[in-house]
Amino acid sequence: MRIHQIQKNKGQAMLISMVFLLFITLAIIAGLVGPSVREFKVANDYIRSRQSLYLSESGVEDSYYRLKNSIKVDDIEEINLNGHTAKTTIVEGYNERTITSVGDVVNRERTTELLVLAGTGVSFSYGVQVGIGGMTIGNGASVAGSVYSNGSIIGTGSAWIKGTAASANSADLYADQSNGSGTPAYDIVFANTNDTEDFAQSFEVSETGQLNKVKLYLKKVGTPGNLTVRLMSDSSGNPSGTTLTSGPLSSSLVSTNYGWVEVPLSSYEELEVEATYWIVIDGSANASKYYIIGVNDDGYEDGIGKIGNVSGTWNNTSPSGLDGFFELYLGGVTGLIEGVHVGDLGEGDAYAHAVNNSKIEGNNFCQIGEGNVDENNDDLPCNTSVQDPSAIPMPISDQNILDWKTEAEAGGVHTGDFILDSGSDSIEAIKITGNLVVRNPGTALTINGHVWVEGNLVVSNNSDINLSPSYQSSEGVIVVDGTVDINQNAEFGNSGVAGSYIMVLSTSISTSAINLENNAGAVILYAANGTVNLSPGGDAKALNGKYINIQNNANVTYETGLANSNFVNGPSGGWDIVGWKEIE
């Protein structure tokens, strides 16, 4: 019995030991397996997180590809990959898009954001792009596309921009040139005789900008008549006589004691570096009622004062080398959209500091405005949440133009006029020292290279200029130093491949740099320094110029094929990536 009890106790002890050993073994196994399980879970989460990131990036890339290639893309898009979804949102700002995409693989969300801006450079970013001269659009005229202007956009009657319209601000107001302070060393009397009726001061600006206003240090004797302050170009060291812009100066603002008088100008002329300009104070002669301007002796290095008559001759000051006291201000010009119907079918935004008396079918982004209505003709106040648009460069530089001229001249030189009155002809890259004239029904000229015309270009009376088939989907260029006239159903043809165009570019400063009177076909018109005029009944595919004047019942009809030349539907084309980041 005792022996049995001892054996029984030994069995219980062994069982207990085995149980303890089992728990110890399980604890060891758990200690070994637990971290591995956790590592596996972490690794699995990491893989799913990475998959979510790749999915998010796929959503961004898909939307960017659609923007870049002018494929329709909605504000919210979804793509599915391997049973998982990326949701992409596109937020539109003027001249930019923010693309945000959320990738979700088993609730492991990753979010990426891409910021893109409308591309600039040689590629065209807008169907209609205007320089500082701004655009006027007449009654019954329309732009089936979008407009970006570094100046104002002014319409009359039923003027209609069917896309988006933006009028940019210039740089902030600043004093670029000045001369004189304190008591003047000399006085110059003017507006007292015919020979000394006007005073002129030449100057050069330190950087390109729009002239906003002028200040002059003046006093008067008696009660002289009002003055006109004019900006003129230079002609052989004297004012040219051509007024670029002007502003009135009331006699009442000038005291009998010296003081600074401010003269705002009626329009904003862009001034170029290394060019000489003149401020001309134009008055009428009266021996007892006249003006005096404070001057110093050679105080201003970049110009000189002269006395004379704007309609007659100019003479040196006495003593010679005197300079008038003046201050010259650039910039400070705010954007304006006035009297235009913007948008179509409930879409199309207006962007400007001031929007007045316009019908806006989309958003009215402005800081001040009056008389605006929406698509239902209800009052439409300014949406002030978006900053004013800034001026952007024109898409073609002076160096681009010089390069094209060099390429043309390398192909050969034709001395004198090149006139094609009948039949067909073709030219390789060439410089023409005279005019290029193509006219009469059935007459056709084919270009096989860049063309530089030192004179004028005239294409008229049912004639054609065509792009060689060798260009395929590329564009040809005709650079014209003079003016361009396209009339009487003359037309430009592509290479035979949709989306190829001829660009006709004028470097003339004329207010008639380019005149178009009809539907010109596959041509892009560009006035680098002057005005593009689209006559009543005229129809263009794309316009670019320092100034653009779309007259009554003329039309700019934007074509889908222009996307191949970096024109796309809507406000911009050619999108450039400027920022990418993961935000969650």
Coordinates of C-alpha atoms in Angstrom, one line a residue:
M1 CA 0.0 0.0 0.0
R2 CA 2.7 2.4 0.9
I3 CA 4.7 1.5 -2.2
H4 CA 1.6 2.1 -4.3
Q5 CA 1.1 5.5 -2.7
I6 CA 4.7 6.5 -3.5
Q7 CA 4.3 5.4 -7.1
K8 CA 1.1 7.4 -7.4
N9 CA 2.8 10.6 -6.1
K10 CA 5.6 10.1 -8.5
G11 CA 3.1 9.9 -11.4
Q12 CA 1.4 13.1 -10.3
A13 CA 4.7 15.0 -10.0
M14 CA 5.7 13.8 -13.4
L15 CA 2.4 15.0 -14.9
I16 CA 2.7 18.3 -13.2
S17 CA 6.3 18.6 -14.5
M18 CA 5.1 17.8 -18.1
V19 CA 2.3 20.4 -17.8
F20 CA 4.9 23.0 -16.6
L21 CA 7.2 21.9 -19.4
L22 CA 4.4 22.3 -21.9
F23 CA 3.6 25.8 -20.7
I24 CA 7.3 26.7 -20.8
T25 CA 7.6 25.3 -24.4
L26 CA 4.4 27.1 -25.5
A27 CA 5.8 30.4 -24.0
I28 CA 9.1 29.9 -25.8
I29 CA 7.3 29.1 -29.0
A30 CA 5.0 32.2 -28.6
G31 CA 8.1 34.3 -27.8
L32 CA 9.7 33.0 -31.0
V33 CA 6.6 33.1 -33.3
G34 CA 5.1 36.4 -32.0
P35 CA 7.7 38.7 -33.4
S36 CA 7.6 36.8 -36.7
V37 CA 3.9 37.2 -36.9
R38 CA 4.2 40.8 -36.1
E39 CA 6.9 41.2 -38.7
F40 CA 4.8 39.4 -41.2
K41 CA 1.9 41.7 -40.4
V42 CA 4.1 44.8 -40.6
A43 CA 5.5 43.5 -43.9
N44 CA 2.0 42.9 -45.2
D45 CA 0.9 46.4 -44.2
Y46 CA 4.0 47.8 -45.8
I47 CA 3.3 46.0 -49.1
R48 CA -0.3 47.2 -49.1
S49 CA 0.8 50.7 -48.2
R50 CA 3.2 50.7 -51.1
Q51 CA 0.5 49.3 -53.4
S52 CA -1.7 52.2 -52.3
L53 CA 1.1 54.6 -53.1
Y54 CA 1.6 53.1 -56.6
L55 CA -2.1 53.2 -57.1
S56 CA -2.3 56.8 -56.0
E57 CA 0.6 57.7 -58.4
S58 CA -1.2 55.9 -61.2
G59 CA -4.2 58.1 -60.7
V60 CA -2.1 61.2 -60.8
E61 CA -0.3 60.0 -63.9
D62 CA -3.5 59.1 -65.7
S63 CA -5.0 62.5 -65.2
Y64 CA -1.8 64.3 -66.1
Y65 CA -1.5 62.2 -69.3
R66 CA -5.1 63.2 -70.2
L67 CA -4.4 66.9 -69.6
K68 CA -1.1 66.8 -71.5
N69 CA -2.7 65.1 -74.5
S70 CA -6.0 67.0 -74.6
I71 CA -8.1 64.0 -73.6
K72 CA -11.3 64.7 -71.7
V73 CA -10.8 64.5 -68.0
D74 CA -13.4 65.2 -65.3
D75 CA -12.8 67.1 -62.1
I76 CA -13.2 63.7 -60.3
E77 CA -11.9 60.5 -61.8
E78 CA -11.6 56.9 -60.6
I79 CA -9.3 54.2 -61.9
N80 CA -9.3 50.5 -60.9
L81 CA -6.3 48.3 -60.8
N82 CA -6.3 44.7 -59.6
G83 CA -9.6 45.3 -57.8
H84 CA -8.5 48.4 -56.0
T85 CA -9.5 52.0 -56.6
A86 CA -7.7 55.4 -56.9
K87 CA -9.9 58.5 -56.7
T88 CA -8.4 61.5 -58.4
T89 CA -9.5 65.1 -57.9
I90 CA -8.5 68.0 -60.2
V91 CA -8.7 71.5 -58.7
E92 CA -8.5 74.4 -61.3
G93 CA -6.7 77.6 -60.6
Y94 CA -5.9 80.0 -63.5
N95 CA -2.9 78.9 -65.4
E96 CA -2.5 75.8 -63.1
R97 CA -4.1 72.5 -62.0
T98 CA -3.6 70.7 -58.8
I99 CA -4.1 66.9 -59.2
T100 CA -4.7 65.0 -56.0
S101 CA -5.1 61.2 -56.0
V102 CA -6.0 58.8 -53.1
G103 CA -5.0 55.2 -53.5
D104 CA -6.7 52.6 -51.2
V105 CA -5.6 49.0 -50.9
V106 CA -7.4 47.3 -48.0
N107 CA -7.9 50.6 -46.1
R108 CA -4.2 51.6 -46.4
E109 CA -4.7 55.0 -48.0
R110 CA -1.8 57.0 -49.6
T111 CA -2.4 60.4 -51.1
T112 CA -0.2 62.2 -53.7
E113 CA -0.4 65.7 -55.2
L114 CA 0.9 67.0 -58.5
L115 CA 1.0 70.7 -59.4
V116 CA 1.2 71.6 -63.1
L117 CA 1.3 74.9 -64.9
A118 CA 0.4 75.8 -68.5
G119 CA 3.6 75.5 -70.4
T120 CA 5.3 78.5 -72.0
G121 CA 8.2 79.0 -74.4
V122 CA 8.0 78.3 -78.2
S123 CA 5.0 76.0 -77.7
F124 CA 1.7 77.9 -77.7
S125 CA -0.2 77.7 -74.5
Y126 CA -3.4 79.7 -75.4
G127 CA -5.6 79.8 -78.4
V128 CA -5.6 83.6 -78.2
Q129 CA -2.7 85.3 -76.3
V130 CA -2.3 89.0 -76.1
G131 CA 0.5 91.3 -75.0
I132 CA 0.3 94.5 -73.0
G133 CA -1.7 96.3 -75.7
G134 CA -4.7 94.2 -74.8
M135 CA -7.6 93.1 -76.9
T136 CA -10.8 94.7 -78.2
I137 CA -13.6 92.6 -79.5
G138 CA -16.5 94.1 -81.4
N139 CA -20.3 93.6 -81.6
G140 CA -21.2 90.1 -82.8
A141 CA -17.6 89.0 -82.8
S142 CA -16.6 85.8 -81.0
V143 CA -13.7 83.7 -79.8
A144 CA -14.5 80.0 -79.7
G145 CA -11.7 79.3 -77.2
S146 CA -9.9 81.1 -74.4
V147 CA -8.1 84.3 -74.1
Y148 CA -5.1 85.3 -71.9
S149 CA -4.2 89.0 -72.1
N150 CA -1.4 90.9 -70.4
G151 CA -3.6 94.0 -71.0
S152 CA -7.3 94.7 -70.9
I153 CA -10.1 92.9 -72.7
I154 CA -12.7 95.3 -73.9
G155 CA -15.9 94.3 -75.7
T156 CA -18.8 96.1 -77.2
G157 CA -22.4 94.9 -77.9
S158 CA -22.6 91.1 -78.0
A159 CA -18.9 90.4 -77.9
W160 CA -18.4 86.8 -76.8
I161 CA -15.4 84.7 -75.5
K162 CA -16.8 81.2 -75.3
G163 CA -13.9 79.8 -73.1
T164 CA -12.1 81.4 -70.2
A165 CA -10.9 85.0 -70.2
A166 CA -8.0 86.4 -68.2
S167 CA -6.7 90.0 -68.0
A168 CA -3.4 90.1 -66.1
N169 CA -1.9 92.7 -63.8
S170 CA 1.4 94.2 -64.6
A171 CA 4.3 94.5 -62.2
D172 CA 3.8 96.8 -59.1
L173 CA 4.3 100.5 -59.6
Y174 CA 7.9 101.7 -59.3
A175 CA 10.0 104.7 -60.2
D176 CA 12.4 103.5 -63.0
Q177 CA 13.9 106.8 -64.0
S178 CA 14.3 110.1 -62.2
N179 CA 16.4 113.3 -62.2
G180 CA 16.5 116.3 -59.9
S181 CA 15.8 117.2 -56.4
G182 CA 16.0 120.3 -54.3
T183 CA 16.4 123.8 -55.8
P184 CA 17.0 123.6 -59.6
A185 CA 20.3 125.0 -60.8
Y186 CA 18.7 126.4 -63.9
D187 CA 15.2 127.3 -65.2
I188 CA 13.9 126.7 -68.7
V189 CA 11.0 128.9 -69.9
F190 CA 8.6 127.3 -72.5
A191 CA 5.2 127.9 -74.0
N192 CA 6.0 131.6 -74.4
T193 CA 7.0 131.8 -78.1
N194 CA 6.5 129.5 -81.1
D195 CA 10.2 128.5 -81.1
T196 CA 10.1 127.7 -77.4
E197 CA 6.6 126.3 -77.3
D198 CA 7.5 122.8 -76.0
F199 CA 10.1 121.2 -73.8
A200 CA 11.4 117.6 -74.4
Q201 CA 13.5 115.3 -72.3
S202 CA 14.9 112.0 -73.6
F203 CA 15.4 108.9 -71.4
E204 CA 16.1 105.2 -71.4
V205 CA 14.5 102.7 -69.0
S206 CA 16.5 100.2 -67.0
E207 CA 14.1 97.3 -67.7
T208 CA 11.2 96.5 -70.0
G209 CA 7.9 97.7 -68.5
Q210 CA 4.6 99.6 -69.1
L211 CA 4.8 103.3 -68.6
N212 CA 2.1 104.3 -66.1
K213 CA 2.7 108.0 -65.3
V214 CA 5.2 110.9 -65.3
K215 CA 6.0 113.5 -62.7
L216 CA 7.4 116.9 -63.7
Y217 CA 8.8 119.8 -61.6
L218 CA 7.0 122.9 -62.9
K219 CA 5.7 126.3 -62.1
K220 CA 3.8 128.8 -64.1
V221 CA 3.6 132.5 -64.8
G222 CA 0.1 134.0 -65.1
T223 CA -2.7 131.7 -66.3
P224 CA -1.4 129.7 -69.2
G225 CA -3.4 127.1 -71.1
N226 CA -3.5 123.4 -70.4
L227 CA -0.6 121.1 -71.4
T228 CA -0.4 117.7 -73.1
V229 CA 2.4 115.4 -72.0
R230 CA 3.3 113.0 -74.8
L231 CA 5.5 110.0 -75.0
M232 CA 7.4 109.9 -78.3
S233 CA 10.0 107.6 -79.9
D234 CA 13.4 108.9 -81.1
S235 CA 14.3 110.1 -84.6
S236 CA 17.9 111.0 -85.1
G237 CA 18.3 112.5 -81.6
N238 CA 15.0 114.4 -81.5
P239 CA 11.4 113.5 -80.8
S240 CA 9.9 111.7 -83.8
G241 CA 6.6 113.5 -83.8
T242 CA 4.7 110.2 -83.3
T243 CA 2.8 110.1 -80.1
L244 CA 2.9 106.7 -78.4
T245 CA 0.7 107.7 -75.5
S246 CA -0.3 110.9 -73.8
G247 CA -2.0 112.5 -70.8
P248 CA -3.5 115.9 -70.1
L249 CA -2.0 118.3 -67.6
S250 CA -4.4 121.0 -66.3
S251 CA -3.0 124.4 -65.7
S252 CA -4.8 124.4 -62.4
L253 CA -2.5 121.7 -61.0
V254 CA 0.6 123.9 -61.5
S255 CA 1.4 126.5 -58.9
T256 CA 3.3 129.8 -59.3
N257 CA 5.9 128.1 -57.1
Y258 CA 7.9 125.0 -58.1
G259 CA 6.2 121.7 -57.3
W260 CA 6.0 118.1 -58.5
V261 CA 2.9 117.5 -60.8
E262 CA 1.7 114.0 -61.6
V263 CA 0.5 113.1 -65.1
P264 CA -1.3 109.7 -65.6
L265 CA -1.2 108.5 -69.2
S266 CA -4.2 107.5 -71.2
S267 CA -2.8 104.1 -72.3
Y268 CA 0.1 102.0 -71.1
E269 CA 2.9 101.8 -73.6
E270 CA 5.5 99.1 -73.1
L271 CA 9.0 100.6 -73.1
E272 CA 12.0 98.5 -74.2
V273 CA 15.5 98.5 -72.8
E274 CA 18.2 100.3 -74.8
A275 CA 15.6 102.3 -76.8
T276 CA 15.5 106.1 -76.6
Y277 CA 12.2 107.8 -75.8
W278 CA 11.1 111.4 -75.2
I279 CA 8.8 113.0 -72.7
V280 CA 7.4 116.0 -74.6
I281 CA 5.5 118.8 -72.8
D282 CA 3.3 120.3 -75.5
G283 CA 1.7 123.7 -74.9
S284 CA 0.6 126.7 -76.8
A285 CA 2.6 130.0 -77.0
N286 CA 1.7 133.1 -75.0
A287 CA 4.3 135.7 -74.2
S288 CA 2.8 136.6 -70.8
K289 CA 1.3 133.3 -69.7
Y290 CA 3.8 130.4 -69.8
Y291 CA 5.5 127.6 -67.9
I292 CA 9.0 127.0 -66.3
I293 CA 10.6 123.6 -65.7
G294 CA 13.4 123.1 -63.2
V295 CA 16.6 121.7 -64.8
N296 CA 20.2 120.8 -63.9
D297 CA 23.4 120.6 -65.8
D298 CA 24.0 117.2 -67.2
G299 CA 22.3 115.6 -64.2
Y300 CA 20.8 112.7 -66.1
E301 CA 23.2 110.4 -67.9
D302 CA 20.7 108.5 -70.1
G303 CA 19.1 111.5 -71.9
I304 CA 19.2 115.2 -72.7
G305 CA 16.7 118.1 -72.6
K306 CA 15.7 120.1 -75.7
I307 CA 13.5 123.1 -76.4
G308 CA 11.5 123.8 -79.5
N309 CA 8.2 122.9 -81.2
V310 CA 6.7 119.5 -81.6
S311 CA 5.4 120.5 -85.1
G312 CA 8.7 122.2 -86.0
T313 CA 12.3 122.1 -85.0
W314 CA 14.2 121.2 -81.8
N315 CA 17.2 123.0 -80.4
N316 CA 19.7 122.4 -77.6
T317 CA 19.1 124.1 -74.3
S318 CA 21.1 127.2 -73.2
P319 CA 23.5 126.3 -71.9
S320 CA 23.5 123.0 -73.7
G321 CA 23.3 119.7 -71.8
L322 CA 20.6 120.6 -69.4
D323 CA 18.2 118.0 -68.1
G324 CA 14.7 118.5 -66.8
F325 CA 13.5 117.4 -63.4
F326 CA 11.3 114.4 -63.9
E327 CA 10.2 111.0 -62.5
L328 CA 9.0 108.1 -64.6
Y329 CA 6.9 105.3 -63.2
L330 CA 6.5 101.8 -64.7
G331 CA 4.0 99.0 -63.8
G332 CA 1.0 99.3 -61.5
V333 CA -1.5 98.4 -64.3
T334 CA -4.4 96.2 -63.2
G335 CA -6.3 93.8 -65.3
L336 CA -9.7 94.7 -66.7
I337 CA -12.5 92.8 -68.5
E338 CA -15.3 95.0 -69.7
G339 CA -18.4 94.4 -71.7
V340 CA -17.8 90.8 -72.7
H341 CA -19.9 87.6 -72.6
V342 CA -17.5 85.0 -71.1
G343 CA -18.2 81.2 -71.3
D344 CA -20.7 78.9 -72.9
L345 CA -23.2 76.3 -71.6
G346 CA -22.6 77.2 -68.0
E347 CA -18.8 77.0 -68.2
G348 CA -16.0 79.6 -68.7
D349 CA -14.5 81.8 -66.0
A350 CA -13.4 85.4 -65.9
Y351 CA -10.1 86.4 -64.2
A352 CA -9.2 90.0 -63.7
H353 CA -8.7 92.6 -61.0
A354 CA -11.8 94.4 -62.3
V355 CA -14.7 92.9 -64.2
N356 CA -17.5 95.2 -65.3
N357 CA -20.7 95.0 -67.3
S358 CA -20.1 91.4 -68.4
K359 CA -22.0 88.2 -68.5
I360 CA -20.0 85.3 -66.9
E361 CA -21.3 81.7 -67.3
G362 CA -18.7 80.3 -64.9
N363 CA -16.9 82.0 -62.0
N364 CA -16.3 85.7 -61.8
F365 CA -12.9 85.9 -60.1
C366 CA -12.2 89.6 -59.5
Q367 CA -11.5 92.1 -56.7
I368 CA -13.8 94.9 -57.9
G369 CA -16.7 94.9 -60.4
E370 CA -20.1 96.2 -61.3
G371 CA -22.9 95.4 -63.6
N372 CA -22.0 91.7 -64.0
V373 CA -24.6 88.9 -64.4
D374 CA -24.5 85.1 -64.6
E375 CA -25.9 82.8 -67.3
N376 CA -29.4 83.5 -66.0
N377 CA -28.9 87.2 -66.0
D378 CA -28.9 87.4 -62.2
D379 CA -26.5 89.7 -60.4
L380 CA -23.0 88.1 -60.1
P381 CA -20.7 89.7 -57.5
C382 CA -16.9 89.2 -57.5
N383 CA -15.5 85.9 -56.1
T384 CA -12.4 87.3 -54.4
S385 CA -10.9 83.9 -53.4
V386 CA -8.4 83.8 -56.3
Q387 CA -5.5 86.1 -56.7
D388 CA -5.3 88.3 -59.8
P389 CA -3.6 86.7 -62.8
S390 CA 0.0 87.9 -63.5
A391 CA 1.5 88.9 -66.9
I392 CA 3.1 86.0 -68.7
P393 CA 5.7 86.0 -71.5
M394 CA 4.6 85.8 -75.1
P395 CA 5.4 82.3 -76.5
I396 CA 8.1 83.4 -78.9
S397 CA 11.3 85.2 -78.0
D398 CA 13.4 87.6 -80.1
Q399 CA 16.1 84.9 -80.2
N400 CA 13.5 82.4 -81.7
I401 CA 12.8 84.8 -84.4
L402 CA 16.5 85.4 -85.1
D403 CA 17.1 81.6 -85.3
W404 CA 14.3 81.3 -87.9
K405 CA 15.8 84.1 -89.9
T406 CA 19.2 82.5 -89.8
E407 CA 17.8 79.2 -91.0
A408 CA 15.9 80.9 -93.8
E409 CA 18.9 82.9 -95.0
A410 CA 21.1 79.8 -95.0
G411 CA 18.8 78.3 -97.7
G412 CA 19.6 81.2 -100.0
V413 CA 18.7 84.8 -100.8
H414 CA 16.2 86.2 -103.4
T415 CA 17.0 89.8 -104.1
G416 CA 13.9 92.1 -104.7
D417 CA 10.3 91.1 -104.7
F418 CA 9.0 87.6 -105.2
I419 CA 5.7 87.7 -107.0
L420 CA 3.6 84.7 -108.0
D421 CA 0.7 85.8 -110.2
S422 CA -0.4 82.4 -111.7
G423 CA 0.3 78.7 -111.6
S424 CA 2.2 76.9 -108.9
D425 CA 5.7 77.2 -107.5
S426 CA 7.6 76.0 -104.5
I427 CA 10.5 77.5 -102.5
E428 CA 13.0 76.0 -100.1
A429 CA 14.2 77.9 -97.0
I430 CA 14.9 81.4 -98.3
K431 CA 15.4 85.1 -97.5
I432 CA 13.5 87.5 -99.7
T433 CA 14.9 91.1 -99.6
G434 CA 11.7 92.6 -101.0
N435 CA 8.0 91.7 -100.8
L436 CA 6.4 88.3 -101.1
V437 CA 3.2 88.5 -103.2
V438 CA 0.9 85.6 -104.0
R439 CA -2.3 86.5 -105.9
N440 CA -5.0 85.5 -108.3
P441 CA -7.3 82.4 -108.5
G442 CA -5.5 79.1 -108.8
T443 CA -2.1 80.4 -107.8
A444 CA -0.4 78.3 -105.2
L445 CA 3.0 78.6 -103.4
T446 CA 4.4 75.6 -101.4
I447 CA 7.0 76.3 -98.8
N448 CA 9.6 73.6 -98.0
G449 CA 11.5 75.6 -95.3
H450 CA 11.4 78.7 -93.2
V451 CA 10.9 81.9 -95.1
W452 CA 12.2 85.4 -94.1
V453 CA 10.5 88.4 -95.9
E454 CA 12.2 91.7 -95.3
G455 CA 9.4 93.6 -97.0
N456 CA 5.6 92.9 -96.8
L457 CA 3.6 89.7 -97.3
V458 CA 0.4 90.0 -99.5
V459 CA -1.8 86.9 -100.1
S460 CA -5.0 87.7 -102.0
N461 CA -7.7 86.9 -104.5
N462 CA -8.3 83.2 -103.9
S463 CA -4.6 82.2 -103.9
D464 CA -3.0 79.7 -101.6
I465 CA 0.2 79.2 -99.6
N466 CA 0.7 75.6 -98.6
L467 CA 3.0 73.7 -96.3
S468 CA 5.1 71.0 -98.0
P469 CA 4.0 67.4 -97.3
S470 CA 7.5 66.8 -95.9
Y471 CA 6.6 68.8 -92.8
Q472 CA 4.1 66.0 -91.9
S473 CA 2.7 67.1 -88.5
S474 CA 5.2 69.9 -87.9
E475 CA 4.7 73.7 -88.5
G476 CA 6.4 76.0 -91.0
V477 CA 7.3 79.6 -90.3
I478 CA 7.1 82.8 -92.5
V479 CA 8.8 85.7 -90.7
V480 CA 7.9 89.1 -92.1
D481 CA 9.6 92.3 -91.2
G482 CA 6.9 94.5 -92.8
T483 CA 3.1 94.1 -92.7
V484 CA 0.9 91.2 -93.6
D485 CA -2.3 91.4 -95.7
I486 CA -4.5 88.4 -96.2
N487 CA -7.7 89.2 -98.2
Q488 CA -10.1 88.2 -100.9
N489 CA -10.4 84.5 -99.8
A490 CA -6.7 83.8 -99.8
E491 CA -5.9 80.7 -97.8
F492 CA -3.1 78.8 -96.1
G493 CA -3.0 75.0 -96.3
N494 CA -1.4 72.3 -94.1
S495 CA 1.0 69.6 -95.1
G496 CA -1.9 67.2 -95.7
V497 CA -1.6 66.0 -92.1
A498 CA -4.3 67.3 -89.7
G499 CA -2.7 69.5 -87.0
S500 CA 0.1 71.0 -89.1
Y501 CA 0.0 74.7 -89.6
I502 CA 1.9 77.7 -91.1
M503 CA 2.8 80.4 -88.7
V504 CA 2.9 83.9 -90.2
L505 CA 4.9 86.2 -87.9
S506 CA 5.3 90.0 -88.4
T507 CA 7.9 91.9 -86.4
S508 CA 6.4 95.3 -87.5
I509 CA 5.4 97.8 -84.9
S510 CA 2.5 99.0 -87.1
T511 CA -1.1 99.2 -86.0
S512 CA -1.7 97.2 -89.2
A513 CA 1.1 94.6 -88.6
I514 CA -1.3 91.8 -89.7
N515 CA -4.7 92.3 -91.4
L516 CA -7.0 89.4 -92.1
E517 CA -10.2 89.8 -94.0
N518 CA -11.4 86.3 -94.6
N519 CA -11.1 82.6 -93.4
A520 CA -7.3 82.1 -93.8
G521 CA -7.3 78.3 -93.2
A522 CA -4.4 76.5 -91.5
V523 CA -2.5 79.5 -90.2
I524 CA -1.4 80.9 -86.9
L525 CA -1.0 84.7 -86.9
Y526 CA 1.5 86.3 -84.7
A527 CA 2.3 90.1 -84.4
A528 CA 5.4 90.3 -82.1
N529 CA 5.4 94.0 -81.8
G530 CA 2.3 95.3 -83.5
T531 CA -1.5 94.8 -83.9
V532 CA -3.4 91.9 -85.4
N533 CA -6.6 93.2 -87.0
L534 CA -9.4 90.7 -87.8
S535 CA -11.9 92.4 -90.1
P536 CA -15.7 91.9 -90.2
G537 CA -16.4 88.5 -91.5
G538 CA -12.8 87.3 -90.9
D539 CA -12.2 83.9 -89.3
A540 CA -8.9 82.9 -87.8
K541 CA -7.8 79.7 -86.0
A542 CA -5.4 81.3 -83.5
L543 CA -4.2 84.8 -82.8
N544 CA -1.2 86.1 -80.9
G545 CA 0.0 89.7 -80.7
K546 CA 1.0 92.7 -78.7
Y547 CA -2.4 94.1 -79.6
I548 CA -5.4 92.3 -81.0
N549 CA -8.4 94.0 -82.6
I550 CA -11.3 91.6 -83.4
Q551 CA -13.8 93.7 -85.3
N552 CA -17.6 93.4 -85.5
N553 CA -18.8 89.9 -86.6
A554 CA -15.3 88.5 -86.9
N555 CA -14.5 85.1 -85.3
V556 CA -11.6 83.1 -83.9
T557 CA -12.7 79.5 -84.3
Y558 CA -10.5 77.2 -82.3
E559 CA -9.7 73.8 -83.9
T560 CA -9.2 70.4 -82.2
G561 CA -6.2 69.9 -84.6
L562 CA -4.4 72.8 -83.0
A563 CA -3.7 70.5 -80.0
N564 CA -0.9 69.0 -82.0
S565 CA 0.7 72.4 -82.0
N566 CA 0.4 72.6 -78.2
F567 CA -2.9 74.4 -78.4
V568 CA -5.6 72.6 -76.4
N569 CA -9.2 73.3 -75.7
G570 CA -9.8 75.6 -72.8
P571 CA -7.5 78.2 -71.2
S572 CA -4.2 76.5 -71.8
G573 CA -2.1 73.8 -73.4
G574 CA 1.3 72.2 -72.9
W575 CA 1.3 71.4 -69.1
D576 CA 4.6 71.6 -67.2
I577 CA 5.2 69.7 -63.9
V578 CA 6.3 72.1 -61.2
G579 CA 5.8 70.1 -58.0
W580 CA 5.0 66.6 -56.7
K581 CA 4.6 65.5 -53.1
E582 CA 2.9 62.8 -51.0
I583 CA 0.6 64.6 -48.5
E584 CA -0.8 61.6 -46.6

